[in-house]
PDB file of C-alpha atoms in Angstrom:
ATOM      1  CA  ALA W   1     -23.383   3.708   5.266  1.00  0.00           C
ATOM      2  CA  PHE W   2     -20.856   2.900   2.105  1.00  0.00           C
ATOM      3  CA  ARG W   3     -22.931   0.556  -0.027  1.00  0.00           C
ATOM      4  CA  SER W   4     -26.594   2.657   0.595  1.00  0.00           C
ATOM      5  CA  LYS W   5     -23.737   5.714  -0.592  1.00  0.00           C
ATOM      6  CA  GLN W   6     -24.114   7.790   2.718  1.00  0.00           C
ATOM      7  CA  TYR W   7     -20.239   8.753   2.311  1.00  0.00           C
ATOM      8  CA  THR W   8     -19.775  11.063   4.680  1.00  0.00           C
ATOM      9  CA  LYS W   9     -21.573   9.134   7.227  1.00  0.00           C
ATOM     10  CA  ALA W  10     -19.391   6.387   6.023  1.00  0.00           C
ATOM     11  CA  VAL W  11     -16.013   8.264   6.416  1.00  0.00           C
ATOM     12  CA  LYS W  12     -17.049   9.679  10.653  1.00  0.00           C
ATOM     13  CA  HIS W  13     -17.768   6.161  11.045  1.00  0.00           C
ATOM     14  CA  TYR W  14     -13.999   4.893   9.846  1.00  0.00           C
ATOM     15  CA  THR W  15     -13.036   8.001  11.291  1.00  0.00           C
ATOM     16  CA  ASP W  16     -14.291   6.527  15.200  1.00  0.00           C
ATOM     17  CA  ALA W  17     -12.817   2.858  14.263  1.00  0.00           C
ATOM     18  CA  ILE W  18      -9.527   3.642  13.234  1.00  0.00           C
ATOM     19  CA  GLY W  19      -9.090   5.644  16.996  1.00  0.00           C
ATOM     20  CA  ILE W  20      -9.850   2.248  18.173  1.00  0.00           C
ATOM     21  CA  ASP W  21      -7.788   0.198  15.810  1.00  0.00           C
ATOM     22  CA  PRO W  22      -5.671   2.485  14.244  1.00  0.00           C
ATOM     23  CA  GLU W  23      -3.174   0.354  12.412  1.00  0.00           C
ATOM     24  CA  ASN W  24      -6.728  -1.659  10.829  1.00  0.00           C
ATOM     25  CA  VAL W  25      -6.050  -1.543   7.071  1.00  0.00           C
ATOM     26  CA  VAL W  26      -9.364  -1.937   6.291  1.00  0.00           C
ATOM     27  CA  LEU W  27     -10.853   0.196   7.194  1.00  0.00           C
ATOM     28  CA  PHE W  28      -8.139   3.055   6.336  1.00  0.00           C
ATOM     29  CA  SER W  29      -9.575   1.305   2.348  1.00  0.00           C
ATOM     30  CA  ASN W  30     -12.837   1.827   3.618  1.00  0.00           C
ATOM     31  CA  ARG W  31     -12.156   5.832   3.950  1.00  0.00           C
ATOM     32  CA  SER W  32     -10.926   6.287   1.721  1.00  0.00           C
ATOM     33  CA  ALA W  33     -12.658   4.411  -1.262  1.00  0.00           C
ATOM     34  CA  SER W  34     -15.206   7.251   0.905  1.00  0.00           C
ATOM     35  CA  TYR W  35     -13.261  10.164   1.058  1.00  0.00           C
ATOM     36  CA  LEU W  36     -12.621   9.085  -3.515  1.00  0.00           C
ATOM     37  CA  ALA W  37     -16.403   9.192  -3.502  1.00  0.00           C
ATOM     38  CA  ARG W  38     -16.818  11.906  -1.667  1.00  0.00           C
ATOM     39  CA  GLY W  39     -14.429  13.485  -4.006  1.00  0.00           C
ATOM     40  CA  GLU W  40     -11.285  14.053  -1.092  1.00  0.00           C
ATOM     41  CA  LYS W  41      -8.297  13.291  -3.146  1.00  0.00           C
ATOM     42  CA  SER W  42      -6.261  13.708  -1.025  1.00  0.00           C
ATOM     43  CA  ARG W  43      -7.958  12.174   1.792  1.00  0.00           C
ATOM     44  CA  SER W  44      -8.315   9.121   0.105  1.00  0.00           C
ATOM     45  CA  LEU W  45      -4.679   8.526  -0.702  1.00  0.00           C
ATOM     46  CA  HIS W  46      -2.921   9.469   2.590  1.00  0.00           C
ATOM     47  CA  ASP W  47      -5.458   6.769   3.634  1.00  0.00           C
ATOM     48  CA  ALA W  48      -4.528   4.815   1.074  1.00  0.00           C
ATOM     49  CA  GLN W  49      -0.705   5.630   1.138  1.00  0.00           C
ATOM     50  CA  ALA W  50      -1.613   3.803   4.687  1.00  0.00           C
ATOM     51  CA  CYS W  51      -2.935   0.571   3.980  1.00  0.00           C
ATOM     52  CA  VAL W  52      -0.022  -0.292   2.566  1.00  0.00           C
ATOM     53  CA  ARG W  53       2.297   1.062   5.190  1.00  0.00           C
ATOM     54  CA  PHE W  54       0.981  -0.622   7.578  1.00  0.00           C
ATOM     55  CA  ASP W  55       0.329  -4.259   5.353  1.00  0.00           C
ATOM     56  CA  PRO W  56       3.407  -4.571   2.206  1.00  0.00           C
ATOM     57  CA  LYS W  57       1.029  -7.029   0.857  1.00  0.00           C
ATOM     58  CA  PHE W  58      -2.266  -6.015   0.568  1.00  0.00           C
ATOM     59  CA  VAL W  59      -3.753  -6.597  -2.697  1.00  0.00           C
ATOM     60  CA  LYS W  60      -6.716  -3.639  -1.811  1.00  0.00           C
ATOM     61  CA  GLY W  61      -4.543  -0.909  -1.057  1.00  0.00           C
ATOM     62  CA  TYR W  62      -2.760  -1.253  -3.750  1.00  0.00           C
ATOM     63  CA  THR W  63      -5.651  -0.569  -5.658  1.00  0.00           C
ATOM     64  CA  ARG W  64      -7.139   2.036  -3.663  1.00  0.00           C
ATOM     65  CA  LEU W  65      -4.105   3.976  -3.294  1.00  0.00           C
ATOM     66  CA  GLY W  66      -3.919   3.667  -7.605  1.00  0.00           C
ATOM     67  CA  ALA W  67      -7.425   4.927  -8.063  1.00  0.00           C
ATOM     68  CA  ALA W  68      -6.802   7.870  -5.683  1.00  0.00           C
ATOM     69  CA  LEU W  69      -3.657   8.789  -7.802  1.00  0.00           C
ATOM     70  CA  MET W  70      -5.584   8.320 -10.961  1.00  0.00           C
ATOM     71  CA  SER W  71      -8.250  10.473  -9.872  1.00  0.00           C
ATOM     72  CA  LEU W  72      -5.534  13.135  -8.927  1.00  0.00           C
ATOM     73  CA  GLY W  73      -4.044  11.982 -12.615  1.00  0.00           C
ATOM     74  CA  ARG W  74      -1.069  10.335 -11.255  1.00  0.00           C
ATOM     75  CA  LEU W  75      -1.135   8.272 -14.251  1.00  0.00           C
ATOM     76  CA  SER W  76       2.130   6.856 -14.355  1.00  0.00           C
ATOM     77  CA  ASP W  77       1.866   6.608 -11.066  1.00  0.00           C
ATOM     78  CA  ALA W  78      -1.574   4.342 -10.532  1.00  0.00           C
ATOM     79  CA  ARG W  79      -0.228   2.521 -12.723  1.00  0.00           C
ATOM     80  CA  LYS W  80       3.143   1.247 -11.561  1.00  0.00           C
ATOM     81  CA  ILE W  81       3.007   1.850  -7.200  1.00  0.00           C
ATOM     82  CA  GLY W  82      -1.089   0.500  -7.540  1.00  0.00           C
ATOM     83  CA  TYR W  83      -2.324  -1.469  -9.706  1.00  0.00           C
ATOM     84  CA  GLY W  84       0.936  -3.277 -10.518  1.00  0.00           C
ATOM     85  CA  LYS W  85       2.186  -3.434  -7.500  1.00  0.00           C
ATOM     86  CA  ALA W  86      -1.251  -5.136  -6.565  1.00  0.00           C
ATOM     87  CA  LEU W  87      -0.218  -7.522  -9.596  1.00  0.00           C
ATOM     88  CA  GLU W  88       2.421  -8.330  -8.963  1.00  0.00           C
ATOM     89  CA  LEU W  89       1.204  -9.492  -5.630  1.00  0.00           C
ATOM     90  CA  ASP W  90      -1.888 -11.340  -6.596  1.00  0.00           C
ATOM     91  CA  PRO W  91      -1.692 -11.775 -10.205  1.00  0.00           C
ATOM     92  CA  LYS W  92      -5.887 -12.080 -11.455  1.00  0.00           C
ATOM     93  CA  CYS W  93      -6.606  -9.434  -9.066  1.00  0.00           C
ATOM     94  CA  HIS W  94      -9.545  -7.815 -11.676  1.00  0.00           C
ATOM     95  CA  ALA W  95      -9.661  -4.791  -9.914  1.00  0.00           C
ATOM     96  CA  ALA W  96      -6.842  -3.913 -10.749  1.00  0.00           C
ATOM     97  CA  LYS W  97      -6.228  -4.437 -14.361  1.00  0.00           C
ATOM     98  CA  ASP W  98      -9.373  -2.775 -14.659  1.00  0.00           C
ATOM     99  CA  GLY W  99      -7.625  -0.290 -12.638  1.00  0.00           C
ATOM    100  CA  ILE W 100      -4.539  -0.494 -15.660  1.00  0.00           C
ATOM    101  CA  ASP W 101      -7.652  -0.253 -18.764  1.00  0.00           C
ATOM    102  CA  LYS W 102      -8.923   2.994 -17.127  1.00  0.00           C
ATOM    103  CA  VAL W 103      -5.771   4.573 -17.056  1.00  0.00           C
ATOM    104  CA  SER W 104      -5.148   3.606 -20.142  1.00  0.00           C
ATOM    105  CA  LYS W 105      -7.895   4.955 -21.289  1.00  0.00           C
ATOM    106  CA  MET W 106      -7.399   8.678 -20.171  1.00  0.00           C
ATOM    107  CA  GLU W 107      -3.715   8.598 -20.885  1.00  0.00           C
ATOM    108  CA  ARG W 108      -4.270   7.497 -24.760  1.00  0.00           C
ATOM    109  CA  ALA W 109      -7.491  10.705 -23.844  1.00  0.00           C
ATOM    110  CA  LYS W 110      -4.716  13.132 -22.963  1.00  0.00           C
ATOM    111  CA  ILE W 111      -2.536  12.336 -26.795  1.00  0.00           C
ATOM    112  CA  GLU W 112      -5.606  12.744 -28.488  1.00  0.00           C
ATOM    113  CA  SER W 113      -6.352  16.420 -26.061  1.00  0.00           C
ATOM    114  CA  GLU W 114      -3.204  17.352 -26.891  1.00  0.00           C
ATOM    115  CA  ARG W 115      -2.254  16.355 -30.375  1.00  0.00           C
ATOM    116  CA  GLU W 116      -5.805  18.045 -31.030  1.00  0.00           C
ATOM    117  CA  LEU W 117      -5.094  21.180 -29.113  1.00  0.00           C
ATOM    118  CA  ALA W 118      -1.485  21.128 -31.015  1.00  0.00           C
ATOM    119  CA  ARG W 119      -3.492  21.258 -34.092  1.00  0.00           C
ATOM    120  CA  ALA W 120      -5.878  23.829 -33.181  1.00  0.00           C
ATOM    121  CA  ALA W 121      -2.891  26.221 -32.300  1.00  0.00           C
ATOM    122  CA  SER W 122      -1.319  25.366 -35.317  1.00  0.00           C
ATOM    123  CA  GLU W 123      -4.700  26.797 -37.308  1.00  0.00           C
ATOM    124  CA  THR W 124      -4.652  29.281 -35.201  1.00  0.00           C
ATOM    125  CA  GLN W 125      -0.917  30.820 -36.112  1.00  0.00           C
ATOM    126  CA  ARG W 126      -1.774  29.771 -39.730  1.00  0.00           C
ATOM    127  CA  LYS W 127      -4.535  31.901 -40.315  1.00  0.00           C
ATOM    128  CA  ILE W 128      -3.149  35.099 -38.241  1.00  0.00           C
ATOM    129  CA  HIS W 129      -0.112  34.314 -40.801  1.00  0.00           C
ATOM    130  CA  SER W 130      -2.071  34.021 -44.384  1.00  0.00           C
ATOM    131  CA  ASP W 131      -3.265  38.056 -42.964  1.00  0.00           C
ATOM    132  CA  ASP W 132      -0.964  39.544 -43.186  1.00  0.00           C
TER     133      ASP W 132
END
């Protein structure tokens, strides 16, 4: 169901399977990805956290954690707790490297946006004071 982008159906199947095997990290990982694809960021985070709690050496769990944290705007946590930990466990992990690249781009965009807002606020203040 996940591969065919039927995420609601995928969540149901993974939930049913978790009911049978409640510590299977692959099931939590896949459900985390399904939740994220549906825009259910907090649920995705919860399942990613379960992955790494049940298996602290499960690299994919940390990439899922990074993705969920990034989706919630928790960029520093995504970098350190998710993708960084994945790279500690597997320095060649492409998903973690790609995740860190995405986090870096988001951080740069956020900084640029904040600069633009500061410039706009300064210009507005200048116009207000020039009208006095």
